[in-house]
Coordinates of C-alpha atoms in Angstrom, one line a residue:
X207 CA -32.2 -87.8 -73.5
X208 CA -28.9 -87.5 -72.1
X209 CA -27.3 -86.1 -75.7
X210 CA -30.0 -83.7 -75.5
X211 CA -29.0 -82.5 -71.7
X212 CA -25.8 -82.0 -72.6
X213 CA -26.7 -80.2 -76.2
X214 CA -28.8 -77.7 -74.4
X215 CA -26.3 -77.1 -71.2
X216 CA -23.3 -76.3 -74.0
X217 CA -25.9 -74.1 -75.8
X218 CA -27.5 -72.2 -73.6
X219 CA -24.1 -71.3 -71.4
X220 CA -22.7 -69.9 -75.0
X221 CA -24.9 -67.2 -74.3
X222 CA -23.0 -65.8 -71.1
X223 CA -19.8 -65.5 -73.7
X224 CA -22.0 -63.8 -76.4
X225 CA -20.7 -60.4 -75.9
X226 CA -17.3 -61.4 -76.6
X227 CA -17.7 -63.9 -79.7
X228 CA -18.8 -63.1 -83.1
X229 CA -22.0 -64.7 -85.1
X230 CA -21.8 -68.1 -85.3
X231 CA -24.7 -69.0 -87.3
X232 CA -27.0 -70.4 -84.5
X233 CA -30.2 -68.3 -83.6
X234 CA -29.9 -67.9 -79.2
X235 CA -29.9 -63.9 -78.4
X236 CA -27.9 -62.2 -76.5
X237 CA -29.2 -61.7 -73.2
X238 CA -27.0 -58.2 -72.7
X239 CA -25.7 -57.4 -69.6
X240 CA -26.6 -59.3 -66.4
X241 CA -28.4 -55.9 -65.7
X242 CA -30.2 -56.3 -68.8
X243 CA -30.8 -59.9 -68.3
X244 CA -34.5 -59.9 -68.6
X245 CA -35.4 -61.6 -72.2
X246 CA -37.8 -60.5 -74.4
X247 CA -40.6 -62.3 -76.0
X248 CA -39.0 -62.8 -79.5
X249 CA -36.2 -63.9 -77.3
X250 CA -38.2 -66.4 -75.2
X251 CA -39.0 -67.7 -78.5
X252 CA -35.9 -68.4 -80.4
X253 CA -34.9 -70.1 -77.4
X254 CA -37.9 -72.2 -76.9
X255 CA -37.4 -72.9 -80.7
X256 CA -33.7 -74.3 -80.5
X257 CA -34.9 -76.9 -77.4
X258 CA -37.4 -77.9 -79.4
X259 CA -35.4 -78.4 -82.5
X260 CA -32.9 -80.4 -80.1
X261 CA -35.8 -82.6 -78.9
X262 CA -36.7 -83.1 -82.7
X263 CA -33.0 -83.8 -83.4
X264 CA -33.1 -86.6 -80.8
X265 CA -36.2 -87.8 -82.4
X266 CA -37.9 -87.2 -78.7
X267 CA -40.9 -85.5 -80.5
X268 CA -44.3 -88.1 -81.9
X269 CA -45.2 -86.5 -85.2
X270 CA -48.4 -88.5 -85.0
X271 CA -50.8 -86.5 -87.0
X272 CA -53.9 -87.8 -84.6
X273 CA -52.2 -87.5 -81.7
X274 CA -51.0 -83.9 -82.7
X275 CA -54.4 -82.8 -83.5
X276 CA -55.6 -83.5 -80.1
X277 CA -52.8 -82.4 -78.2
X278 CA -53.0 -78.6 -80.3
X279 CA -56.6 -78.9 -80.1
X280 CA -56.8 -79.1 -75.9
X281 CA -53.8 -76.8 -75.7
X282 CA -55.6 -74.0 -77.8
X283 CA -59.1 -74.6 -76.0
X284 CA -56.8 -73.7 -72.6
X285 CA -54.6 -71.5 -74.1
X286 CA -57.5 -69.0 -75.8
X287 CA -58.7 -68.5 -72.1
X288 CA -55.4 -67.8 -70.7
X289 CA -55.9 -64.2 -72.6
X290 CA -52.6 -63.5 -73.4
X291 CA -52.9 -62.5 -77.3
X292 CA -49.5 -61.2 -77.1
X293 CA -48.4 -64.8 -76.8
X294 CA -48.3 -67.7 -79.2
X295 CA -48.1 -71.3 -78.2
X296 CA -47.3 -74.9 -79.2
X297 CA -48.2 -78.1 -78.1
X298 CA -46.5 -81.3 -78.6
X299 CA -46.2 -84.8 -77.3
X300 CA -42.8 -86.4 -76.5
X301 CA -42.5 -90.0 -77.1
X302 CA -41.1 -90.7 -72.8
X303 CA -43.0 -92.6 -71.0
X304 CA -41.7 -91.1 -68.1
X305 CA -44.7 -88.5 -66.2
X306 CA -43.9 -85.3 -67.2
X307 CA -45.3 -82.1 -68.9
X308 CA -43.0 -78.9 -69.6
X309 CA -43.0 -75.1 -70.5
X310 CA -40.2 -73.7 -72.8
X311 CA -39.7 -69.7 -73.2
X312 CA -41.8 -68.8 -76.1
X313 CA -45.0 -70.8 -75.6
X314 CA -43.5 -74.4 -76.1
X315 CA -45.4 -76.8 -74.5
X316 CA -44.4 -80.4 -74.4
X317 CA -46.7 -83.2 -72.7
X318 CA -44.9 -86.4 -72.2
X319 CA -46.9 -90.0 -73.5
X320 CA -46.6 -91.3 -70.0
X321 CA -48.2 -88.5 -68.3
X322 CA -51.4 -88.9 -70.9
X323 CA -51.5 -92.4 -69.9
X324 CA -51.2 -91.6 -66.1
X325 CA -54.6 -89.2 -66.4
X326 CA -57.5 -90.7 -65.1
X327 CA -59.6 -88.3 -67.4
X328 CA -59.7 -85.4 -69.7
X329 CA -59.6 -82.8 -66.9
X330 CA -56.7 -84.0 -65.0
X331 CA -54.8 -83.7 -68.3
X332 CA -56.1 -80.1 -69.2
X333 CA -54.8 -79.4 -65.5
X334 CA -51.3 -79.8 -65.9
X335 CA -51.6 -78.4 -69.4
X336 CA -53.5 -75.0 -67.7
X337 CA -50.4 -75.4 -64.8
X338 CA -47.8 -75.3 -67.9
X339 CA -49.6 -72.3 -69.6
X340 CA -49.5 -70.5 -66.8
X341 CA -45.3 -71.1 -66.8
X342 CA -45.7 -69.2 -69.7
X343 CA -48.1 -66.8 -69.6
X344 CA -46.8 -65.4 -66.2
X345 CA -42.7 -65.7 -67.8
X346 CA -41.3 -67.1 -64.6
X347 CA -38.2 -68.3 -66.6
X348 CA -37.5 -64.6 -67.9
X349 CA -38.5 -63.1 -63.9
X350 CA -35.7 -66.2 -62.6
X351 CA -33.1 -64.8 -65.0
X352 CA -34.4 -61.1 -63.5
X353 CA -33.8 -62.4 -60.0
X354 CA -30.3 -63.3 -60.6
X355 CA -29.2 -60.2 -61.9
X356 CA -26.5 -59.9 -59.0
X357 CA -24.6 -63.2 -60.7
X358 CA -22.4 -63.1 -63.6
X359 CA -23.9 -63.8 -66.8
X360 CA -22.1 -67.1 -67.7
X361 CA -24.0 -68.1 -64.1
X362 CA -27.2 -66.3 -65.4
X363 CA -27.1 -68.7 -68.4
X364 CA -25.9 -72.0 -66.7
X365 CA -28.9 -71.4 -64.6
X366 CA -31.7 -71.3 -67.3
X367 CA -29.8 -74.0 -68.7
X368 CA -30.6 -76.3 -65.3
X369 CA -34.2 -74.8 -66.0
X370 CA -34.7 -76.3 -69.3
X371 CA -32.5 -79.6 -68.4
X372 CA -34.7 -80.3 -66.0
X373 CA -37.5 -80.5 -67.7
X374 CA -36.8 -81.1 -70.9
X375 CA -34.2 -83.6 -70.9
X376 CA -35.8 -86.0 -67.9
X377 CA -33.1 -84.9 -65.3
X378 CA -31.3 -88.0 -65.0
X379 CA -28.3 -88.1 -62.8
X380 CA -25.4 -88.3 -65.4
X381 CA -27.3 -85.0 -67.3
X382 CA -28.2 -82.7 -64.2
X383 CA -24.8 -83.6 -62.9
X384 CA -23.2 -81.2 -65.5
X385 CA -25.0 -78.0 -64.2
X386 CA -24.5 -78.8 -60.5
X387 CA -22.7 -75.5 -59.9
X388 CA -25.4 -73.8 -61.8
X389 CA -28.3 -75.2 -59.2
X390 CA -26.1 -74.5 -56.3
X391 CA -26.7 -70.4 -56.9
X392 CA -28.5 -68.8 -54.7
X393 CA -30.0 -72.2 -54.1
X394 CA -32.0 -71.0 -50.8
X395 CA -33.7 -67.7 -53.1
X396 CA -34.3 -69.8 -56.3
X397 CA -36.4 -72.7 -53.7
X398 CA -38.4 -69.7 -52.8
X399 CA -38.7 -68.2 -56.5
X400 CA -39.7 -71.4 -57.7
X401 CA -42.5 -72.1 -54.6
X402 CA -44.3 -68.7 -55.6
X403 CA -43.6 -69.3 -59.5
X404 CA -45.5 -73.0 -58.5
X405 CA -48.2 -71.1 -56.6
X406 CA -49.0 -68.7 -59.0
X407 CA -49.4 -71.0 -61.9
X408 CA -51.3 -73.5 -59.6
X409 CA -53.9 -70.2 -59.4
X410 CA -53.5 -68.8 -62.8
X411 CA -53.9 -72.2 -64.3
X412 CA -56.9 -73.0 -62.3
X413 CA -58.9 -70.0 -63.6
X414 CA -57.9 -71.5 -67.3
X415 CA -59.0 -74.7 -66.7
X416 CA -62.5 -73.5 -65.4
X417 CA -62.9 -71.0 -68.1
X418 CA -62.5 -73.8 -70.7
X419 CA -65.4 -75.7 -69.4
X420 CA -62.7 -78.5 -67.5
X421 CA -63.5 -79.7 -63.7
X422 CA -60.9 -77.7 -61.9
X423 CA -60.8 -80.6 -59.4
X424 CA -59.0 -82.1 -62.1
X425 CA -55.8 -80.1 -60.9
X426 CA -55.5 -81.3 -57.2
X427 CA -56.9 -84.9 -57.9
X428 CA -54.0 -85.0 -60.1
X429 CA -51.4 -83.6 -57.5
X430 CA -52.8 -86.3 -55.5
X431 CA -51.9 -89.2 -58.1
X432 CA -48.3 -87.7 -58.1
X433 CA -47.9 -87.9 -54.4
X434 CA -49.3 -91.5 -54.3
X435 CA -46.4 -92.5 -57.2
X436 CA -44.0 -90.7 -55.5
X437 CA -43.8 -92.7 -52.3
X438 CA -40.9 -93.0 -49.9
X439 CA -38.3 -93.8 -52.4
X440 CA -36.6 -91.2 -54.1
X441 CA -36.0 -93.5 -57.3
X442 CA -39.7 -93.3 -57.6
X443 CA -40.3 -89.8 -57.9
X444 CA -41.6 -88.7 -61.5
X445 CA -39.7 -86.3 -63.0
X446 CA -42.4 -84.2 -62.9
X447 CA -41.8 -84.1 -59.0
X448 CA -38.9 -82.9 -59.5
X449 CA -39.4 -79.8 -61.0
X450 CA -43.1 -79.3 -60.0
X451 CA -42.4 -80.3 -56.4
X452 CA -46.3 -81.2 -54.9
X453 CA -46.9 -80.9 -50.8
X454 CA -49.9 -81.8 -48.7
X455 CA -50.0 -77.8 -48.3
X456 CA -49.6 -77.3 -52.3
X457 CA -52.3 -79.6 -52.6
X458 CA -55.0 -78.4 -49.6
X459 CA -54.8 -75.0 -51.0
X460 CA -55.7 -75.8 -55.0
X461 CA -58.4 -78.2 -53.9
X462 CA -59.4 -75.0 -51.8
X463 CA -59.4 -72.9 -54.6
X464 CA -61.3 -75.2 -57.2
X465 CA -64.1 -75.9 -54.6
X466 CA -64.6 -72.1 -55.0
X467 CA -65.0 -72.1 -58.6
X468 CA -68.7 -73.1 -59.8
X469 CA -68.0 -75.0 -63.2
X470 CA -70.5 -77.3 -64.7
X471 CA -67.6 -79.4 -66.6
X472 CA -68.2 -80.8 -70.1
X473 CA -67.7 -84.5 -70.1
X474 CA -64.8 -85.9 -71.3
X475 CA -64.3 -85.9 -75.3
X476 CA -63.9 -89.4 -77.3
X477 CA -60.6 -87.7 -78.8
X478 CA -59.2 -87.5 -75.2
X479 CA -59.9 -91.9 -74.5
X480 CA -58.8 -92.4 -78.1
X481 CA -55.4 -90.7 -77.8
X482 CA -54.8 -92.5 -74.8
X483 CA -54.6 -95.8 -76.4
X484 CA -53.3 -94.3 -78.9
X485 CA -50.3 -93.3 -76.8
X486 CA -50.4 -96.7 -75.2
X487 CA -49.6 -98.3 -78.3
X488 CA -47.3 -95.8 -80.0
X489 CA -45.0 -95.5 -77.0
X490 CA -44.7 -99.3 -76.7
X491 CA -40.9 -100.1 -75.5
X492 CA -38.9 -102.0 -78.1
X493 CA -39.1 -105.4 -77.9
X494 CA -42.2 -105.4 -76.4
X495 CA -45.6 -106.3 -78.3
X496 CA -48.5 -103.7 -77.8
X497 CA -50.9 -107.0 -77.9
X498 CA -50.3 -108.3 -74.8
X499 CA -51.8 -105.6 -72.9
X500 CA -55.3 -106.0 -74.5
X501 CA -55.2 -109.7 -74.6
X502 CA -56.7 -109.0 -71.0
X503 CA -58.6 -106.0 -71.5
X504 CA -60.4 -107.3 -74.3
X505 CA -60.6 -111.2 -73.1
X506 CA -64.1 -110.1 -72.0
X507 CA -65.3 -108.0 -75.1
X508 CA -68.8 -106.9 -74.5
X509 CA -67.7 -104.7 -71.5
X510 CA -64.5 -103.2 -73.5
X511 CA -65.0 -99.7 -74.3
X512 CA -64.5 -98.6 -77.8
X513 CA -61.2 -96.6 -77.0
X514 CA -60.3 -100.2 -76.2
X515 CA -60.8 -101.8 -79.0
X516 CA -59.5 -98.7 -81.0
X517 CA -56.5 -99.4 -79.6
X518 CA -55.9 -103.6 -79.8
X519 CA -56.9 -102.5 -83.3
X520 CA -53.9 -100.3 -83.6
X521 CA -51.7 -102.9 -81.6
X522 CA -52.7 -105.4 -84.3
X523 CA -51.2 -102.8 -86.9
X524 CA -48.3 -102.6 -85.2
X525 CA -47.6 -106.1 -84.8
X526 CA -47.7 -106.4 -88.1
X527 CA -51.6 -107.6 -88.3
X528 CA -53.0 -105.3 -90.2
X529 CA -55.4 -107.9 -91.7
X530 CA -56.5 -108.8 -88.6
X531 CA -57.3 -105.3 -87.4
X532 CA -59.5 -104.1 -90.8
X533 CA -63.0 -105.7 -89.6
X534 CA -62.5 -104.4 -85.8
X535 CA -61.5 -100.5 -87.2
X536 CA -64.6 -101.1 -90.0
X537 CA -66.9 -102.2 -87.2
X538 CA -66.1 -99.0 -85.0
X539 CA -66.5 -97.1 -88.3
X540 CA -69.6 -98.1 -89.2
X541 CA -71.0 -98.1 -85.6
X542 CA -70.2 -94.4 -85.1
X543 CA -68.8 -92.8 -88.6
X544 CA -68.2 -89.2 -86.9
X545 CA -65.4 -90.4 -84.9
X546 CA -62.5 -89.0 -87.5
X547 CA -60.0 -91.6 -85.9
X548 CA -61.5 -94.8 -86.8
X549 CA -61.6 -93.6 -90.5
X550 CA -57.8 -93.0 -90.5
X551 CA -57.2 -96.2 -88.1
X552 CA -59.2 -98.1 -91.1
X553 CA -57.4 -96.0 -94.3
X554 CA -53.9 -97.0 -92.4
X555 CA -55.0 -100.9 -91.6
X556 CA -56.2 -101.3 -95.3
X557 CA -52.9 -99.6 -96.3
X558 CA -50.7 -101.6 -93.8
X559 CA -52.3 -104.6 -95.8
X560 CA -51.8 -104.0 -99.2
X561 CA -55.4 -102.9 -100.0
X562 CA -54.2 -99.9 -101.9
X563 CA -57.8 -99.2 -103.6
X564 CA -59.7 -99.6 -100.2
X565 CA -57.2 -97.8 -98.2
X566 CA -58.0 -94.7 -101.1
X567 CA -61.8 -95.5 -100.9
X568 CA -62.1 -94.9 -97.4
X569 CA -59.4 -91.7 -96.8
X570 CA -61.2 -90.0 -99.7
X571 CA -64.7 -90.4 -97.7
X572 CA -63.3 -89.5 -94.5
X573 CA -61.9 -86.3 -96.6
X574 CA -65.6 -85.8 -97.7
X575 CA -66.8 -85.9 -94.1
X576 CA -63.7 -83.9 -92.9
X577 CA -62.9 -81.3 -95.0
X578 CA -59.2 -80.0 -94.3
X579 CA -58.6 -82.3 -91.6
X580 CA -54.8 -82.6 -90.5
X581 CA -55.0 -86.1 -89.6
X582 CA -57.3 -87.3 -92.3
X583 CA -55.7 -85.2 -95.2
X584 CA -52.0 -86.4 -93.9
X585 CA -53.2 -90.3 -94.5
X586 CA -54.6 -90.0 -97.4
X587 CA -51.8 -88.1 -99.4
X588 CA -49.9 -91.1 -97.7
X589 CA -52.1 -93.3 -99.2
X590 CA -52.2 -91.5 -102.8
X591 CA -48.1 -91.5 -102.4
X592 CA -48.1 -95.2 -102.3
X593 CA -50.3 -95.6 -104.9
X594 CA -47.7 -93.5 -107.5
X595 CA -50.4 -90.5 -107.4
X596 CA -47.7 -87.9 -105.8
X597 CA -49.2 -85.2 -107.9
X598 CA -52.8 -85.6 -106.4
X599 CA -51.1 -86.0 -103.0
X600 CA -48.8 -83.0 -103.7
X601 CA -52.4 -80.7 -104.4
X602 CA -54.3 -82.1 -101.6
X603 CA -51.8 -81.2 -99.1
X604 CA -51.3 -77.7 -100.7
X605 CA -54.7 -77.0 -100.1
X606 CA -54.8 -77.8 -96.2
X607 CA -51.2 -76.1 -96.4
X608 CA -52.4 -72.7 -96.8
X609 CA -55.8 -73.2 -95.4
X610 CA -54.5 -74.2 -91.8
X611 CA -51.0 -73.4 -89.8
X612 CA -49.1 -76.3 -90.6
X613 CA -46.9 -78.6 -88.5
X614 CA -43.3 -79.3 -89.5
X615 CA -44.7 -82.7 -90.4
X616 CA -47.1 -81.9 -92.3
X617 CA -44.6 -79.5 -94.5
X618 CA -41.8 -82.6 -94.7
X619 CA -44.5 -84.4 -96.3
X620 CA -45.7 -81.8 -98.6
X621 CA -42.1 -81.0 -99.7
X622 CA -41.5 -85.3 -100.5
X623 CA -44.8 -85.3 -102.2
X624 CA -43.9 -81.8 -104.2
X625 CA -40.0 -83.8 -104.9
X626 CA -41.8 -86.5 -106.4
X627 CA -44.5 -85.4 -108.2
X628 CA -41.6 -83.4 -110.2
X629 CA -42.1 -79.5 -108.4
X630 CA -38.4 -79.6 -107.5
X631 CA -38.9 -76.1 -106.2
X632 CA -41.8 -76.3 -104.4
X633 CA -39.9 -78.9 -103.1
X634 CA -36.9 -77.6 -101.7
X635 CA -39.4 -74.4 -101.0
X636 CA -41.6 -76.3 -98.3
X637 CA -38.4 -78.1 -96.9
X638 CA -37.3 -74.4 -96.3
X639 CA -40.8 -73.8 -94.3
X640 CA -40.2 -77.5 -92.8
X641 CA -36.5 -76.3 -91.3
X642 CA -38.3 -72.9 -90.5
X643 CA -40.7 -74.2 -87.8
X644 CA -38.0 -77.0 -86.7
X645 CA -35.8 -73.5 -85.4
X646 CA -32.9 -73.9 -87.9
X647 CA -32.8 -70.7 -90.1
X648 CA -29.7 -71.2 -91.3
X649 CA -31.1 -74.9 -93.2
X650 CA -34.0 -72.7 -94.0
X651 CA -32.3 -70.5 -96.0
X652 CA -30.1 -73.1 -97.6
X653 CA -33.3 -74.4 -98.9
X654 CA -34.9 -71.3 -100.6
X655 CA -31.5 -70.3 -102.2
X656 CA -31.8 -73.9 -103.5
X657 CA -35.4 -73.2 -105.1
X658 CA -34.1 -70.1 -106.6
X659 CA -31.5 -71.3 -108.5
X660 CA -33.9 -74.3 -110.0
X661 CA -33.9 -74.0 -113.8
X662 CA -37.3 -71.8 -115.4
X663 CA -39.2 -71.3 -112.3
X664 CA -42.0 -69.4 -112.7
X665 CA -41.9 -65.4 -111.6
X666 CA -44.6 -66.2 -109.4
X667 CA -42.4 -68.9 -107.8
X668 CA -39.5 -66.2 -107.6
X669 CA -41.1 -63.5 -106.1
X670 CA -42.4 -65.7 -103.4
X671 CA -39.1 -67.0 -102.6
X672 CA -37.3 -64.2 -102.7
X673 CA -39.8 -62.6 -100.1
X674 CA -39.3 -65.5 -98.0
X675 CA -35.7 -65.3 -98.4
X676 CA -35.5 -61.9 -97.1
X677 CA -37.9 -62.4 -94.6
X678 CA -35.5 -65.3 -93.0
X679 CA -32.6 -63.1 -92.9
X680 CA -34.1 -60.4 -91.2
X681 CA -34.8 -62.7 -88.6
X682 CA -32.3 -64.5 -88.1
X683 CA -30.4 -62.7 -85.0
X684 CA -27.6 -60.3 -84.9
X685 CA -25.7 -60.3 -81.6
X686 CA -25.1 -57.3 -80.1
X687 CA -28.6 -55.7 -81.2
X688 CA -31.5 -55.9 -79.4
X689 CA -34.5 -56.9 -81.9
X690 CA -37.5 -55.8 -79.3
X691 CA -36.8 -52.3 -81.0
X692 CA -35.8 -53.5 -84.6
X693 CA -39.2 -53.7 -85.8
X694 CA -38.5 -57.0 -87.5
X695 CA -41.1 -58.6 -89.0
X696 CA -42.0 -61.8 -87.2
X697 CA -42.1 -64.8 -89.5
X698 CA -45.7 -66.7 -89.9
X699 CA -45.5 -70.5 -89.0
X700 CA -42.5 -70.3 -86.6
X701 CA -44.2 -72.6 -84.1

């Protein structure tokens, strides 16, 4: 995380020297004047794009098609009551185990594995997810920058560079070290910004989390947790303490509030216990074998819940026991066959052990059960890939390509399966869209020139990448203009 840190603090401080350098290819605005530093949304989100294409860089971000589903699925069920339609968000899940959940400028939301594995249920989670909307929905990054208008704009930028540091690159010492000078601003005005930033999104979020049918006891119970961690050691504190700082007051007054919301909460979905193990397993340390925590759990099987033994399933694929974990995934299958994830868990097992056929069998079932599924359609085309059948694996995923918003992902793999089922173009074409959601425009366009000068394309082909094309250069920012009154067109499937 520390590359990362110190990627985003030289980035994000270029901006304070925009007015006096020319273009250099990489996609931050120009902020203006300090009087004009207040950013605008398209702003907010070519910003929140470039952190998020440095966390990607870093390989910080878990492209697990499951786990993304859920993740997208609880942050849209939150988001839709936040009623903000100017505003679009993203959810994803960053492989630290470390407790911590973040808001980027634009609607980025990034929810780290330990802080899923820290929940003691589903509406704890959706409470810090609700917190983090809030962030965004109420642009206290933009109203900071506002607030330091009297500070030079070099300051301006080192500041929302401590901003993001802080929560997106885990604030360790040798990272938050470099913007020191930055934190020191004001530092008495920005304590009190960020207490009434925390207060409203504690209140703001709370009315989302009730709205979407969540406990909104789920919020202080989970302020509570963070206190307990925290302790009297300061090498103990989370890092979400750190920038979400939780006191006895903080935590009296949202209690308060949620005891004065009347919610009859929904109980907790199996998605929500699944991607926990899920989590557990995927964000096992190196060196360390996912196995031995469910040697325990599971010693006494009859009372293990089925999230359990979902997931000493999953450590037995990781181990490299694949065979081992078939019958326990076919079992869960077969015991409840409309949970989606034990029909993927069983595809990837059988696929893990060289059943080919069966892996097919059961992917192509689940597909029958759940149509356009992200998570089921993603393991089968794997599946068909491995088999030799790229071209079924390239159509499959061109269906649920332009049936539902897809994740960069999901686009890599339908550009390898397009490379190798021979649609060079197509290819390089979805690579383009691929580079397009990952925030690098210039690599985007790179890309569709690429698919325009493949040999006897189609017109069809043409005209659709030469739209494209155009449609990334016009977005791709000029400095010194101000696109809030360019009338640009906004480009679909930048998330």
């Amino acid at each position: 995380m520390r590359k990362i840190a110190i990627f985003l603090a030289a980035a994000l401080t270029t901006i304070g020297a925009g007015a006096q350098q020319t273009n250099t290819g990489d996609d931050l605005p120009d902020i203006g004047s300090p009087a004009q530093a207040m950013l605008t949304l398209e702003d907010e989100r070519q910003i929140g794009r470039m952190v998020v294409r440095g966390l990607r860089d870093q390989d910080q971000i878990l492209d697990d098609p499951e786990v993304a589903e859920y993740v997208q699925s609880l942050g849209s069920r939150l988001a839709i009551e936040a009623h903000d339609g100017a505003q679009r968000f993203t959810f994803f899940t960053v492989k630290d185990r470390g407790i911590n959940a973040f808001a980027l400028p634009g609607g980025f939301i990034g929810v780290n594995a330990g802080l899923v594995l820290e929940t003691r249920n589903e509406s704890e989670l959706a409470g810090v997810v609700a917190h983090e909307i809030a962030h965004v929905t109420q642009r206290h990054i933009a109203r900071s920058i506002a607030a330091q208008s009297r500070s030079s704009l070099v300051s301006t930028a080192a500041m929302l560079a401590a901003i993001l540091l802080g929560a997106a690159a885990g604030g360790g010492d040798g990272a938050m070290a470099g913007v020191a000078a930055a934190q020191s601003l004001a530092i008495q005005q920005q304590i009190s910004f960020t207490r009434e930033n925390e207060t409203e999104a504690d209140r703001v979020g709370l009315g989302i989390l009730a709205r979407s049918g969540f406990d909104p006891e789920g919020m202080p119970k989970f302020f509570e947790t963070m206190s307990r961690l925290a302790g009297s050691s300061e090498f103990n504190i989370p890092e979400m303490l750190r920038t979400h700082p939780v006191t006895s007051t903080r935590i009296a007054e949202t209690r308060e509030r949620a005891d004065q919301l009347s919610v009859t909460p929904l109980p907790d979905s199996m998605s929500y216990a699944l991607t926990r193990e899920r989590l557990r397993v995927l964000s096992t340390p190196a060196g360390k074998d996912p196995q031995e925590y469910y040697a325990a759990v599971i010693k006494n099987e009859p009372d293990a819940s089925s999230a359990q033994v979902y997931g000493q399933g999953l450590a037995m694929v990781m181990s490299g026991h694949a065979d081992k974990a078939i019958p326990v995934f076919r079992k869960l299958r077969d015991t409840d066959p409309s949970v989606m994830q034990y029909h993927t868990a069983l595809g990837q097992a059988q696929l893990r052990a060289g059943q080919g056929k069966a892996s097919l069998e059961t992917l192509a079932k689940a597909r029958e059960l759940f149509p356009r599924n992200v998570a089921v359609t993603v393991r089968y085309a794997e599946s068909l890939m491995q088999s030799g059948d790229a071209k079924a694996a390239h159509e499959i995923l061109l269906d649920l390509f332009n049936a539902v918003p897809p994740t960069p992902e999901q686009a890599r793999l339908t550009a390898l399966a397009a490379n190798a089922a021979g649609d060079v173009a197509d290819s390089y074409y979805y690579m383009s869209e691929y580079h397009i959601m990952s925030g690098d425009l210039p690599l985007a366009i790179n890309q569709l020139q690429l698919a325009l000068a493949v040999p006897k394309i189609t017109s069809v082909q043409r005209a659709r990448f030469q739209a494209r094309l155009e449609e990334v250069q016009q977005a791709m920012p000029k400095r010194g203009s101000r696109r809030a009154s360019s009338g640009q067109p906004r480009l679909q499937g930048m998330n």
